[in-house]
Coordinates of C-alpha atoms in Angstrom, one line a residue:
X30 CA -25.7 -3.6 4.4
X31 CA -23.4 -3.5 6.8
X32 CA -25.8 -4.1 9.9
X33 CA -27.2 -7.1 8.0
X34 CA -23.9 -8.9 7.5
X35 CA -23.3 -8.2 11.1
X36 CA -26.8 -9.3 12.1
X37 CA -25.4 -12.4 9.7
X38 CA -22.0 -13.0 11.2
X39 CA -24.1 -13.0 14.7
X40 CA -26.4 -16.0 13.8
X41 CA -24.0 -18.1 12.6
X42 CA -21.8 -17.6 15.5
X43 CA -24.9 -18.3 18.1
X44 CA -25.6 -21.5 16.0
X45 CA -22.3 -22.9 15.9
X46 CA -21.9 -23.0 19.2
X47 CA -24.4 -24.7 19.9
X48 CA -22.7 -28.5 19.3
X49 CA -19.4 -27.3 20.4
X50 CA -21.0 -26.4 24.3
X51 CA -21.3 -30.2 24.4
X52 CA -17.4 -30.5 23.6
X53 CA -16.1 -29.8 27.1
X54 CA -18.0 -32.5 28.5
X55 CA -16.7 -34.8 26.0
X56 CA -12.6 -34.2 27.3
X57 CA -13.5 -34.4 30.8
X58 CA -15.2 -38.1 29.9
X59 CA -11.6 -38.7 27.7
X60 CA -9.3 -37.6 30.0
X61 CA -11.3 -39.2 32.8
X62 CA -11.3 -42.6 30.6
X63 CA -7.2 -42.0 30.1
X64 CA -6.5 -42.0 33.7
X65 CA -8.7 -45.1 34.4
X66 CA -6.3 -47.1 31.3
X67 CA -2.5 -46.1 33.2
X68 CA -0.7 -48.9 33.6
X69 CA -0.9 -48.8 37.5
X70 CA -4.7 -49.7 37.3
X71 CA -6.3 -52.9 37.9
X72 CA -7.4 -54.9 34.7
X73 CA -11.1 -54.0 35.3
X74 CA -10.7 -50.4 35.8
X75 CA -8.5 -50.2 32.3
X76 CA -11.5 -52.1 30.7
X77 CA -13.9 -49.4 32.2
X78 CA -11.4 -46.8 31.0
X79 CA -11.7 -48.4 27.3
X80 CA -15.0 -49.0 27.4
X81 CA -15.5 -45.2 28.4
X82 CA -12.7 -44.3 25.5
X83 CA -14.5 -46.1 22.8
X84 CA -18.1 -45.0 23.2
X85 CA -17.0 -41.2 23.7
X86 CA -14.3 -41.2 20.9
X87 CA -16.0 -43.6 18.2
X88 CA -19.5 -42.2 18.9
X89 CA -19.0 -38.7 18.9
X90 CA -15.5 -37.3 18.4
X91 CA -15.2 -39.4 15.2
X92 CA -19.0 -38.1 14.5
X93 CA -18.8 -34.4 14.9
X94 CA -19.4 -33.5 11.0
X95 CA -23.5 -34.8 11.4
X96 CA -23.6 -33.4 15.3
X97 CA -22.5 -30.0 13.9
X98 CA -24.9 -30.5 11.2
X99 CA -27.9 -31.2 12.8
X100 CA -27.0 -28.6 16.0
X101 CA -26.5 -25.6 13.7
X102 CA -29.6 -26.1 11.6
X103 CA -31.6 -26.4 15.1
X104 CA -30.0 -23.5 16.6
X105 CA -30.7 -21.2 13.0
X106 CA -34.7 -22.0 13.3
X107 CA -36.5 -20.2 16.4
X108 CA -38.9 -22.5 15.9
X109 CA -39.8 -26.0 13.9
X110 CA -36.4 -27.2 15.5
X111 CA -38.4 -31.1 15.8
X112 CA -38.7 -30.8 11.8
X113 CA -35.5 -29.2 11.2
X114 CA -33.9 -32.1 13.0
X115 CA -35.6 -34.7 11.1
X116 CA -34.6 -32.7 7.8
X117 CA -30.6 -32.4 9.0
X118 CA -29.9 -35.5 9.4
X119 CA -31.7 -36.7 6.7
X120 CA -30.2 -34.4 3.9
X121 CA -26.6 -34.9 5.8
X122 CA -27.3 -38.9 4.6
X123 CA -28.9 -38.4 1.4
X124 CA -25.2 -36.1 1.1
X125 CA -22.9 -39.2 2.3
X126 CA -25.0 -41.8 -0.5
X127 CA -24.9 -39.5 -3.0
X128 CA -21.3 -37.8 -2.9
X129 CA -20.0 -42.3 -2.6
X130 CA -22.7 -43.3 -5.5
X131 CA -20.6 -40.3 -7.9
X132 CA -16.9 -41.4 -6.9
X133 CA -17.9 -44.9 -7.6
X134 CA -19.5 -44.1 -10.8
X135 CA -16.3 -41.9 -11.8
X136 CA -14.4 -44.3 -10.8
X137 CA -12.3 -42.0 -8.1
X138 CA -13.1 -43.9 -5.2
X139 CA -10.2 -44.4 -3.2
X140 CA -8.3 -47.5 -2.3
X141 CA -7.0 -48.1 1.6
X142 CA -3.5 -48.0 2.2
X143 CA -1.9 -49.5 5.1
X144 CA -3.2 -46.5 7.0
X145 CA -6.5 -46.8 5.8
X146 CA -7.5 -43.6 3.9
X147 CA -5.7 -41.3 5.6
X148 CA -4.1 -38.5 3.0
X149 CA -6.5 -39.7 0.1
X150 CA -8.8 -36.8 0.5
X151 CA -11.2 -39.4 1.1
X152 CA -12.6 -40.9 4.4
X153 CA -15.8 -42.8 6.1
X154 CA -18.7 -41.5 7.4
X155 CA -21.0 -43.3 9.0
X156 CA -19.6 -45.8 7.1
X157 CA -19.9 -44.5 3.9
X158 CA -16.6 -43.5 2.3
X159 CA -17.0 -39.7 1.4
X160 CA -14.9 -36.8 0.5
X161 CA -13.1 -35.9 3.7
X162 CA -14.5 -32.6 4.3
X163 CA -14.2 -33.1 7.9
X164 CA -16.8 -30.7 10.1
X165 CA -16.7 -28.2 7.0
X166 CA -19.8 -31.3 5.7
X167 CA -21.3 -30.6 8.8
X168 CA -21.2 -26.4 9.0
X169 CA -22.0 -26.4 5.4
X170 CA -25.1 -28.7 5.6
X171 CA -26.2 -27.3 8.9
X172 CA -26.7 -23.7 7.5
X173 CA -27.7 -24.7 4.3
X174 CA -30.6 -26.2 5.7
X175 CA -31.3 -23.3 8.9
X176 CA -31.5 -21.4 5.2
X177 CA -33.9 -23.4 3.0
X178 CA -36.2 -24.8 6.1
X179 CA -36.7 -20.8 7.5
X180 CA -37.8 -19.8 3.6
X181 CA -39.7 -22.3 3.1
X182 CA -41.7 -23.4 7.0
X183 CA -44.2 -20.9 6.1
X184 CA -45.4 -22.0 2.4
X185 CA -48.7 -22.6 2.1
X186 CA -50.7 -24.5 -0.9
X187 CA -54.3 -25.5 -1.4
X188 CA -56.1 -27.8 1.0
X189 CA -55.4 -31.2 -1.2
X190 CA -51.8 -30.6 -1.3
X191 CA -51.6 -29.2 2.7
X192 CA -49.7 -32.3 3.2
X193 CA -46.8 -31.2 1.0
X194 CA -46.9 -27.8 2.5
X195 CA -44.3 -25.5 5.1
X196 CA -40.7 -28.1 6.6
X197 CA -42.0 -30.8 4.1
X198 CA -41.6 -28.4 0.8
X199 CA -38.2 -27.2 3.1
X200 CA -37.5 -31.3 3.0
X201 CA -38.4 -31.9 -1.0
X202 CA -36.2 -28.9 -1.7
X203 CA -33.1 -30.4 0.0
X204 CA -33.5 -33.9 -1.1
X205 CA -32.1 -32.1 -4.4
X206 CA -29.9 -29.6 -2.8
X207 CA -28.2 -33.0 -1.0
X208 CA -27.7 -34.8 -4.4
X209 CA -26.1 -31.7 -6.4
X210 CA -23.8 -30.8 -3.4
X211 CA -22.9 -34.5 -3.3
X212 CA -22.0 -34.4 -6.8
X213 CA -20.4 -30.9 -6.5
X214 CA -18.2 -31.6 -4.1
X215 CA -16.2 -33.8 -6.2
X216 CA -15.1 -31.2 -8.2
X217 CA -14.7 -27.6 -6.0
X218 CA -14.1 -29.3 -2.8
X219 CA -10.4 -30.1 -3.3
X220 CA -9.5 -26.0 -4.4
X221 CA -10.6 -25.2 -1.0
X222 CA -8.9 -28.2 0.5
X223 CA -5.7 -26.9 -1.2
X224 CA -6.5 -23.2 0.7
X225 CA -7.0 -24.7 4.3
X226 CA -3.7 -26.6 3.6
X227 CA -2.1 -23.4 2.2
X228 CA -3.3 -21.7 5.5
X229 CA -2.7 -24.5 7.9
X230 CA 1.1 -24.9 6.7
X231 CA 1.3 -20.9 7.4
X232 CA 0.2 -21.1 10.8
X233 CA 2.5 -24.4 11.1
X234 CA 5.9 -22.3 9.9
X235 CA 4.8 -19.3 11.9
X236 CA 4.6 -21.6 15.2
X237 CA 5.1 -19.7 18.1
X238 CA 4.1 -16.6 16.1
X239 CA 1.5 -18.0 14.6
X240 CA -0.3 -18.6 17.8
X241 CA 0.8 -15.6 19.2
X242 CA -1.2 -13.7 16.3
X243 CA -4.3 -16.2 16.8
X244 CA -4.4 -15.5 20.6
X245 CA -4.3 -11.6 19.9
X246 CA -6.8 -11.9 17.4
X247 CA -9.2 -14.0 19.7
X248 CA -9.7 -11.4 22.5
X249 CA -9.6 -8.8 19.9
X250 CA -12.9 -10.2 18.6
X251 CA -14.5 -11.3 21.7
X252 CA -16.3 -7.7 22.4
X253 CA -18.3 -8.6 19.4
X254 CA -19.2 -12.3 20.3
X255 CA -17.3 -13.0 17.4
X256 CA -14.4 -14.8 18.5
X257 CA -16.5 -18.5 18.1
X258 CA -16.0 -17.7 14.8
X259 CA -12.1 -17.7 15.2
X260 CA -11.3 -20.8 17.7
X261 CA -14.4 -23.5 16.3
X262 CA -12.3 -23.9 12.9
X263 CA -9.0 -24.0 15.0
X264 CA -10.5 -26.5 16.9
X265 CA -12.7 -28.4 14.5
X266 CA -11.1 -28.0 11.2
X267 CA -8.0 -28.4 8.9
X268 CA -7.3 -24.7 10.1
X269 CA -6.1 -25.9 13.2
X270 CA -4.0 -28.8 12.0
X271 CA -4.1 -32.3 11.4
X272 CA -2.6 -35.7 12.3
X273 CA -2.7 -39.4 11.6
X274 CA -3.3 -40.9 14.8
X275 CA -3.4 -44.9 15.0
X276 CA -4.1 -44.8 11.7
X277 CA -7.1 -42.4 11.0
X278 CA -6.9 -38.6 10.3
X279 CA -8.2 -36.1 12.6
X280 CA -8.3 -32.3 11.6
X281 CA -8.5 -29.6 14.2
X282 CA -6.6 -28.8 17.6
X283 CA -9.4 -30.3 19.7
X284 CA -9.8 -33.3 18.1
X285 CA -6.0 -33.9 17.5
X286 CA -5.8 -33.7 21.4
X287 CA -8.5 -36.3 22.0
X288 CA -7.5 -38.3 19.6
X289 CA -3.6 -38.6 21.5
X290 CA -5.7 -39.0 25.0
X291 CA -7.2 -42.0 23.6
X292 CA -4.3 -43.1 22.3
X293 CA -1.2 -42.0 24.5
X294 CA 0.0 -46.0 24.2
X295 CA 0.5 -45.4 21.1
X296 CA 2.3 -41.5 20.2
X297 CA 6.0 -40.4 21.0
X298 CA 5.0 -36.9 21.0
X299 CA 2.5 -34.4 21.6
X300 CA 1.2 -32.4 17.9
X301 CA 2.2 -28.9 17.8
X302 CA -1.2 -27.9 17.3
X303 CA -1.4 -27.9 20.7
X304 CA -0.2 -24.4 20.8
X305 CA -3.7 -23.1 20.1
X306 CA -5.5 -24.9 23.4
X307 CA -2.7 -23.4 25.5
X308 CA -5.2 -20.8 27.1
X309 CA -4.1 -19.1 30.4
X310 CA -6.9 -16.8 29.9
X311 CA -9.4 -18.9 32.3
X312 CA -6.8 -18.4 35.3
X313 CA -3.5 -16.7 35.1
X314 CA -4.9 -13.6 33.7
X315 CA -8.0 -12.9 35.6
X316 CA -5.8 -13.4 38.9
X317 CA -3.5 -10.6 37.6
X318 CA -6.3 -8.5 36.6
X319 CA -8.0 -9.0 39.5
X320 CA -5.1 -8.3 41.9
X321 CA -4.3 -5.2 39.8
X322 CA -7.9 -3.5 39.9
X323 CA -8.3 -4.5 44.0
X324 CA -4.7 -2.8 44.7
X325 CA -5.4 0.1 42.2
X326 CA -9.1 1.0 44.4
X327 CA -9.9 3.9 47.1
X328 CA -9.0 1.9 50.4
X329 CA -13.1 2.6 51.3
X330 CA -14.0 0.7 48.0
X331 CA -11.8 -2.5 47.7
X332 CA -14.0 -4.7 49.9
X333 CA -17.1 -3.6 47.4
X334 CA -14.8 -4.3 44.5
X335 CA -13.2 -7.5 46.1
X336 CA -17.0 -8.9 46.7
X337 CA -17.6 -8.5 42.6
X338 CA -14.4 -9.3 41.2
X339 CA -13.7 -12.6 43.4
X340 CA -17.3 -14.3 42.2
X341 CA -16.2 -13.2 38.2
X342 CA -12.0 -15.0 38.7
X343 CA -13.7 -18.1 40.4
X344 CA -16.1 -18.4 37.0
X345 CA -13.4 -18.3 34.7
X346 CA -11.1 -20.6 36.8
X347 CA -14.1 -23.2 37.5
X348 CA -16.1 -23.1 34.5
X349 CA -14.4 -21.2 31.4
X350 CA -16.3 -18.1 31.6
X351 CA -14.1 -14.8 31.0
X352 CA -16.8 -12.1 30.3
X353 CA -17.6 -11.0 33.9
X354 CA -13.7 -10.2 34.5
X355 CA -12.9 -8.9 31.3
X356 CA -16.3 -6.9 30.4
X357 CA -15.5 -5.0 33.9
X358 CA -13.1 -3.2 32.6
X359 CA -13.3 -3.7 28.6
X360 CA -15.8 -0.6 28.4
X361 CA -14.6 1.8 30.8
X362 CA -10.6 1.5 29.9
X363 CA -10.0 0.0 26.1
X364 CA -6.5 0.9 26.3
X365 CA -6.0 -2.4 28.9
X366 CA -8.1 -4.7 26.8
X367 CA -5.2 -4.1 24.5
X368 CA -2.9 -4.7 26.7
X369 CA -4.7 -7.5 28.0
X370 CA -4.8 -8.9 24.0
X371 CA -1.1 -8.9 24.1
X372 CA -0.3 -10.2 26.9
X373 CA -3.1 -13.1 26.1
X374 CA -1.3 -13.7 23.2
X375 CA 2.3 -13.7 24.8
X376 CA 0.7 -16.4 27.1
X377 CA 0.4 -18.4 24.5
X378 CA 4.2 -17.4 22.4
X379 CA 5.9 -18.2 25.4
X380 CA 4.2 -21.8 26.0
X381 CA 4.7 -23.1 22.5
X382 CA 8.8 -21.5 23.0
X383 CA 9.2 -23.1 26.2
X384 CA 7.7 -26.9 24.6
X385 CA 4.3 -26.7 26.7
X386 CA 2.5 -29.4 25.1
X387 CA -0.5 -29.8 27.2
X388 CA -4.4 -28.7 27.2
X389 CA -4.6 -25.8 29.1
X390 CA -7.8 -24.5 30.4
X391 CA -9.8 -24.4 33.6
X392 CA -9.0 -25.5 36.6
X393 CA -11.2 -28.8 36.4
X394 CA -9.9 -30.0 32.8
X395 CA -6.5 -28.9 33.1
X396 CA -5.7 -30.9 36.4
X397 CA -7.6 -34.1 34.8
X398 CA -5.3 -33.3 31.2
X399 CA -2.2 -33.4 33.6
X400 CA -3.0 -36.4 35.5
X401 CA -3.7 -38.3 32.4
X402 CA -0.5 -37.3 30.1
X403 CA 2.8 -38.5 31.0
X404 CA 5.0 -35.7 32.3
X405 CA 7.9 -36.6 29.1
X406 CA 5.4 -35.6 26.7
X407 CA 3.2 -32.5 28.2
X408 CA 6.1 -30.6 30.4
X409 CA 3.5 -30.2 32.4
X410 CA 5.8 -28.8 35.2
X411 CA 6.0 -25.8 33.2
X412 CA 2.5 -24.9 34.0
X413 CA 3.1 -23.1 37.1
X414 CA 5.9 -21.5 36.3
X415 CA 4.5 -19.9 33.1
X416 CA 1.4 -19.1 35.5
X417 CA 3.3 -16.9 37.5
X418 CA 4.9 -15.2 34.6
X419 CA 1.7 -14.4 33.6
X420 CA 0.3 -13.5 36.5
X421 CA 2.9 -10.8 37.1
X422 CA 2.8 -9.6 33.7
X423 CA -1.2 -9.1 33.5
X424 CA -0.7 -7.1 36.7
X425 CA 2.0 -4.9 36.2
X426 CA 1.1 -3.6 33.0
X427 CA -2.5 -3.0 34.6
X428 CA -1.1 -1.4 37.6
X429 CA 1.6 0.6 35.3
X430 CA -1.6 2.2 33.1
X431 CA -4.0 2.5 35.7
X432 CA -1.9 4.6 38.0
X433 CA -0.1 6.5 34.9
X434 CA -3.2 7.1 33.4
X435 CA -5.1 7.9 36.3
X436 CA -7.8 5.7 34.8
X437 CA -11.3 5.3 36.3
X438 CA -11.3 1.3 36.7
X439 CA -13.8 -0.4 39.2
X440 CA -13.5 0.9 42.5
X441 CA -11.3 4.4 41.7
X442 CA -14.1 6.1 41.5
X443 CA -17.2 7.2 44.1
X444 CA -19.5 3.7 44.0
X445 CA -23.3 4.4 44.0
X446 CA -24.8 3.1 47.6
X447 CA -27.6 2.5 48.9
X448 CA -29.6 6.3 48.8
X449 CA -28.3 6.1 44.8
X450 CA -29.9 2.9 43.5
X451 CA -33.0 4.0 45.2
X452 CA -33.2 7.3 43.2
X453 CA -32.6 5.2 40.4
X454 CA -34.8 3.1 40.9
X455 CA -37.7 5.8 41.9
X456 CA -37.0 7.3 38.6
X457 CA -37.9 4.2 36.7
X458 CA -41.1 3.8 38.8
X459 CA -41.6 7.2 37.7
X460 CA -40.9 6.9 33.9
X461 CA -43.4 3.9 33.7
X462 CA -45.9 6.1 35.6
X463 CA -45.9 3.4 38.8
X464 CA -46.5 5.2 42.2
X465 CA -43.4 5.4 44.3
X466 CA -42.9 3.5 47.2
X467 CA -40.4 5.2 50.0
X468 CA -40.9 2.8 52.5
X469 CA -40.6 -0.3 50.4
X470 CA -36.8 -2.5 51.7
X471 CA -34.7 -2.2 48.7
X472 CA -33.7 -5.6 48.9
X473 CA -37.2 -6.4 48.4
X474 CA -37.7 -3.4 45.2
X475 CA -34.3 -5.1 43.7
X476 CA -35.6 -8.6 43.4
X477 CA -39.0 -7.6 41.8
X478 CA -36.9 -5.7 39.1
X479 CA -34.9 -8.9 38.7
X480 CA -37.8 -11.3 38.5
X481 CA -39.8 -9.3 36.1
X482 CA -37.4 -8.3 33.8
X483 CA -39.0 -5.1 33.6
X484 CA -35.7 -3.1 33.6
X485 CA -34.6 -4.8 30.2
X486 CA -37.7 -4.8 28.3
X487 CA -38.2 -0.7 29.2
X488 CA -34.6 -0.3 27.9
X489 CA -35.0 -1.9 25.0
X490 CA -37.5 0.4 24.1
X491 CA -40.6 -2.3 24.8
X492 CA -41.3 -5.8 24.0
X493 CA -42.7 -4.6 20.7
X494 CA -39.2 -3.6 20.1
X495 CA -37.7 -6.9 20.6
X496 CA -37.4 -8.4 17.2
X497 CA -35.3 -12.3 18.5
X498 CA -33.9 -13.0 21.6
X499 CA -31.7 -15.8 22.0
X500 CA -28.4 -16.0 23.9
X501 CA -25.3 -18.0 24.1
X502 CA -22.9 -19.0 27.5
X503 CA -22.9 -15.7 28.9
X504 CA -24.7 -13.2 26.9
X505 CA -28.7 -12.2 25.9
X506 CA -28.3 -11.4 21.7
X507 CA -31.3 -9.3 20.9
X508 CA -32.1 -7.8 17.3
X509 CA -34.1 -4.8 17.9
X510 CA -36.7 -3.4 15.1
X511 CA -36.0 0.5 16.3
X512 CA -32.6 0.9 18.0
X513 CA -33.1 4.7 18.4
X514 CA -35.6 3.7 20.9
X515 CA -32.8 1.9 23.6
X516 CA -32.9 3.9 26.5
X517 CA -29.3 3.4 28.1
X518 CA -30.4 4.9 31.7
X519 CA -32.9 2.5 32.2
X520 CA -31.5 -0.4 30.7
X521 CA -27.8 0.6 33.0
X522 CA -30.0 -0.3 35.7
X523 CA -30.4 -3.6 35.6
X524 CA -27.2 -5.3 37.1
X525 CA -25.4 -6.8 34.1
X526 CA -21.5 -7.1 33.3
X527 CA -21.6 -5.3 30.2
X528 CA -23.7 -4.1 27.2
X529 CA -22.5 -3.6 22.9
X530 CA -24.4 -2.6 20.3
X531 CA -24.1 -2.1 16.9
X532 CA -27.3 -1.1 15.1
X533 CA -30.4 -3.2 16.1
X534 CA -28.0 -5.9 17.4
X535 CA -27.2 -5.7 21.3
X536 CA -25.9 -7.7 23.6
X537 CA -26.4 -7.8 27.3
X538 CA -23.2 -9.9 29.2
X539 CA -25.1 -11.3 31.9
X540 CA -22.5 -14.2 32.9
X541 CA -23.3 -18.2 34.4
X542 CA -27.2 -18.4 34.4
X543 CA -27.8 -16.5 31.4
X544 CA -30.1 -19.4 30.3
X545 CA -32.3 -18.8 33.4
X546 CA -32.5 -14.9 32.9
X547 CA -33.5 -15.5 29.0
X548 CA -36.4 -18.0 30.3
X549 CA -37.7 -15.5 32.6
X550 CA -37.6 -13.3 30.2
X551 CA -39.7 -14.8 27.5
X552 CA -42.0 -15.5 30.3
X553 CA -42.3 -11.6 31.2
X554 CA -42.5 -10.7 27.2
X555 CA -45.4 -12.9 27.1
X556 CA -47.5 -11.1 29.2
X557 CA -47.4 -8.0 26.9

C-alpha cells in the first residue's frame, strides 16, 4: 500500500510539471514586455511591449486552468497522448457549458460588480462564466481523464462496434463525467473554497513565518521529487494567495507576480505573496556550499572537486537547476541538508522581514525582474546585501560541521583515479561475460558506457526489469517490477549526481540533459 501511494504521489508530480516547465518562459517574455513599456521608451517600443504583454498574459497566464488540464492528462498516458489531447480539452469544455447551463438554470449566476466578478466565487473561462475554481478545474480534469483514458485505451468490442472501442469509450465515458462534475461543483466546490481560504489566511498571518515553514518544508521534500507537489499550488492556486489586479482576480504567487508586471502603471504596492518566490536557493546558497566543500578538501583533491562543483553552481545560477549541488552532498552527509533546509528557509524569513518584494530566482530572470520593477516597490537594493548574508551563513555552518564532524564530504576523502575506474569498469565487462580489453584508452571505454546505457539497464537488474521510464528536469523516474534485483555496484558506475529508492521506484539525478540521456536510453532498451 504504501509503495503504491508512493508510486501515486510520483505520477502526479511528473505530470504536473509538465505545463508549469513552460512557466519560466512565460516571465522572461513578461518581464521582457515590462521593460519595453517604461516611460523612457519610444512610443513604438511601448506598443511592442503591450503587444508582447497582452498575447503572453491574456493567452496564457489568464488560461492556465485548460493548459494544466490538457498537460497533465498528456503527461499521465505513456502513450495515446494525440487522443488524450483531443479528449482534455474537449471534456474541460463540455465542464465550462455545463457547470454555466446549471447556475443559469438555478438561477445563481452571478452579476458583475464594478470589478467585474472578482469575489463572487464566480469568474470567465474562455468566456464562459464558471465557478472560479482557478487551476484546481484544470488539475482536477487533467487527472481525471489520465485516469479514465488509461482504463479504458485498451477496451475492445466486436468488429461492428470497433469504432466505438479503446480512447473513444475513454471519450463517451467523460462526456458524462464532464456534465455531473459540472453540476457537482455547484454544490461541494465552495467547502473546499472555504478550506484554501482558511489555509491561505494562515499562511497570510504567519507571514514571515509562514514562509519560513514553506521554505523548510520545500527542500525537506525535494529528495523525494516531491517538492512540485509543494510550490505548484503556492504558485498556481488560492494556497499561495490571491489579489484583484486591474480588476480581475488572480490566485497563486506566480500569477499574482505577472499579473503586477503587466500592470506596474497601475499597483502602489507589491502583494505579500511575494514571500514564497523569494528563492536564494539558485545562487546564494550553492556559492556558500560550494566555497565551504572546496575549502573543507585535501589540498591534492580541491582542483578535482573545483572541476565538479563549479559546472553544478553555474546550473543553478543560469538555469534553476539545484540537484547537482545539493545531491553531492545530500546522501553522503544528511546532517547538512538540514542545515541547508534551515538556512533555505531563513533566506526566505529574513527577505519578507526586511520588505523584499521582488522575484527572486536565477540569475537571468531575476536581473530582468529588477530592471522592470521600480526600485520603491521591489527594494531591490536589498538583494545583494541579503545575498551575502546568505552566502556566509550557508558556509559557516557547512564549514563548522564538516570540520567538527570530521565528515567525509566531496573531496575529504581518497578520490578514485584513473587505475580505479578501470578496475571498475573491467569488473562490469566481466559480470556481463564481455572479454576485457587492457589496452583499450579509457576515454574511449567511458564513452561507449555512456552511449549505450549499458551501465543503467545492468543495474536495474535488465530491461525486463524496467517497468516505465520517464523523467522530469533533472531526474530518470523508473518503476521497477523486481527491486531486489538493483545491483548498486554496477549501477554506482555510471556517473550520475545521485540515486533514491524506495521500493520499485528509483530515481537517477542525472542534471541539464536528462532528456537526451532518457532518449538514448529508450533507444538502447529497444534493442533487447
Amino acid at each position: 500500500m504504501k509503495d503504491k501511494l508512493y508510486n501515486l504521489m510520483q505520477k502526479f508530480s511528473r505530470a504536473i510539471i509538465q505545463p508549469v516547465m513552460f512557466m519560466a518562459a512565460a516571465g522572461i517574455l513578461i518581464a521582457f514586455a515590462a521593460i519595453l513599456r517604461l516611460e523612457v521608451m519610444p512610443k513604438f517600443i511601448v506598443l511592442i511591449g503591450e503587444f508582447i504583454n497582452s498575447v503572453v498574459v491574456s493567452g496564457m497566464i489568464a488560461n492556465l486552468s485548460v493548459i494544466f488540464c490538457v498537460g497533465i492528462a498528456v503527461a499521465l498516458v505513456p502513450d495515446k497522448k494525440g487522443d488524450t489531447a483531443t479528449i482534455a480539452i474537449t471534456s474541460f469544455l463540455m465542464f465550462l457549458f455545463a457547470n454555466n447551463f446549471w447556475l443559469s438554470h438555478t438561477g445563481n449566476l452571478a452579476e458583475p460588480t464594478e470589478i467585474g466578478l472578482a469575489g463572487t466565487g464566480q469568474g470567465n473561462v474562455l468566456g464562459v462564466q464558471v465557478t472560479d475554481m482557478g487551476v484546481f478545474l484544470g488539475i482536477l480534469m487533467g487527472c481525471i481523464v489520465g485516469f479514465v483514458v488509461n482504463r479504458f485505451k485498451n477496451v475492445k468490442y466486436h468488429e461492428y462496434l470497433s469504432m466505438y472501442e479503446g480512447t473513444k469509450t475513454a471519450f463517451l465515458v467523460m462526456v458524462f463525467v464532464s456534465a455531473i462534475l459540472g453540476v457537482g461543483v455547484t454544490y461541494v466546490w465552495p467547502i473546499f473554497d472555504n478550506l484554501l481560504n482558511a489555509l491561505m489566511n494562515w499562511i497570510s498571518d504567519a507571514g514571515p513565518l509562514g514562509f519560513f515553514v514553506y521554505g523548510v518544508v520545500n527542500r525537506l521534500a525535494l529528495p523525494f521529487g516531491l517538492h512540485h507537489l509543494l510550490w505548484v499550488p503556492m504558485s498556481y492556486s488560492p494556497v499561495g494567495g490571491s489579489a484583484v489586479i486591474n480588476g480581475q482576480s488572480y490566485f497563486g504567487a506566480t500569477n499574482i507576480w505577472y499579473a503586477e508586471l503587466a500592470n506596474l502603471d497601475k499597483i502602489t504596492q507589491i502583494d505579500p505573496s511575494i514571500g514564497s518566490l523569494v528563492n536564494f536557493g539558485y545562487t546564494a546558497l550553492p556559492l556558500g556550499i560550494a566555497l565551504a566543500l572546496i575549502h573543507s578538501a585535501k589540498p591534492e583533491n580541491k582542483d578535482k572537486v573545483k572541476a565538479l562543483i563549479i559546472p553544478a553552481v553555474a546550473t543553478s545560477a543560469l538555469a534553476s537547476i539545484t540537484e547537482p549541488i545539493e545531491f553531492i552532498f545530500l546522501f553522503s552527509s544528511p546532517i547538512l541538508w538540514i542545515a541547508h533546509t534551515f538556512v533555505y528557509g531563513f533566506g526566505m524569513l529574513i527577505s519578507s522581514l526586511s520588505g523584499l518584494r521582488m522575484y527572486v530566482g536565477n540569475i537571468i530572470e531575476t536581473t530582468l525582474y529588477c530592471l522592470a520593477v521600480p526600485m520603491n516597490l521591489g527594494k531591490q537594493w536589498l538583494i545583494p546585501i541579503i545575498f551575502v548574508i546568505l552566502v556566509a551563513m550557508e558556509y559557516l555552518s557547512f564549514r563548522f560541521l564538516i570540520v567538527k564532524l570530521n565528515l567525509k564530504t566531496l573531496g575529504r576523502q581518497d578520490m578514485p583515479n584513473e587505475k580505479q575506474i578501470r578496475e571498475a569498469i573491467e569488473k562490469r565487462d566481466r559480470m556481463k561475460g564481455k572479454n576485457v580489453s587492457t589496452n583499450k584508452d579509457l576515454k574511449s571505454d567511458i564513452d561507449e558506457i555512456d552511449s549505450q546505457m549499458a551501465l543503467i539497464i545492468d543495474g536495474l537488474g535488465g530491461a525486463d526489469n524496467i517497468k516505465t521510464l520517464e523523467n522530469c528536469y533533472t531526474r530518470l523516474r523508473i518503476e521497477l517490477n523486481d527491486a531486489s534485483k538493483v545491483d548498486r555496484e554496477i549501477l554506482d558506475l555510471y556517473p550520475s549526481k545521485g540515486i533514491i529508492q524506495s521500493g520499485n521506484n528509483i530515481q537517477i539525478v542525472i542534471g541539464l540533459g536528462v532528456d537526451k540521456i532518457k532518449t538514448n536510453l529508450e533507444h538502447e532498451l529497444s534493442k533487447y
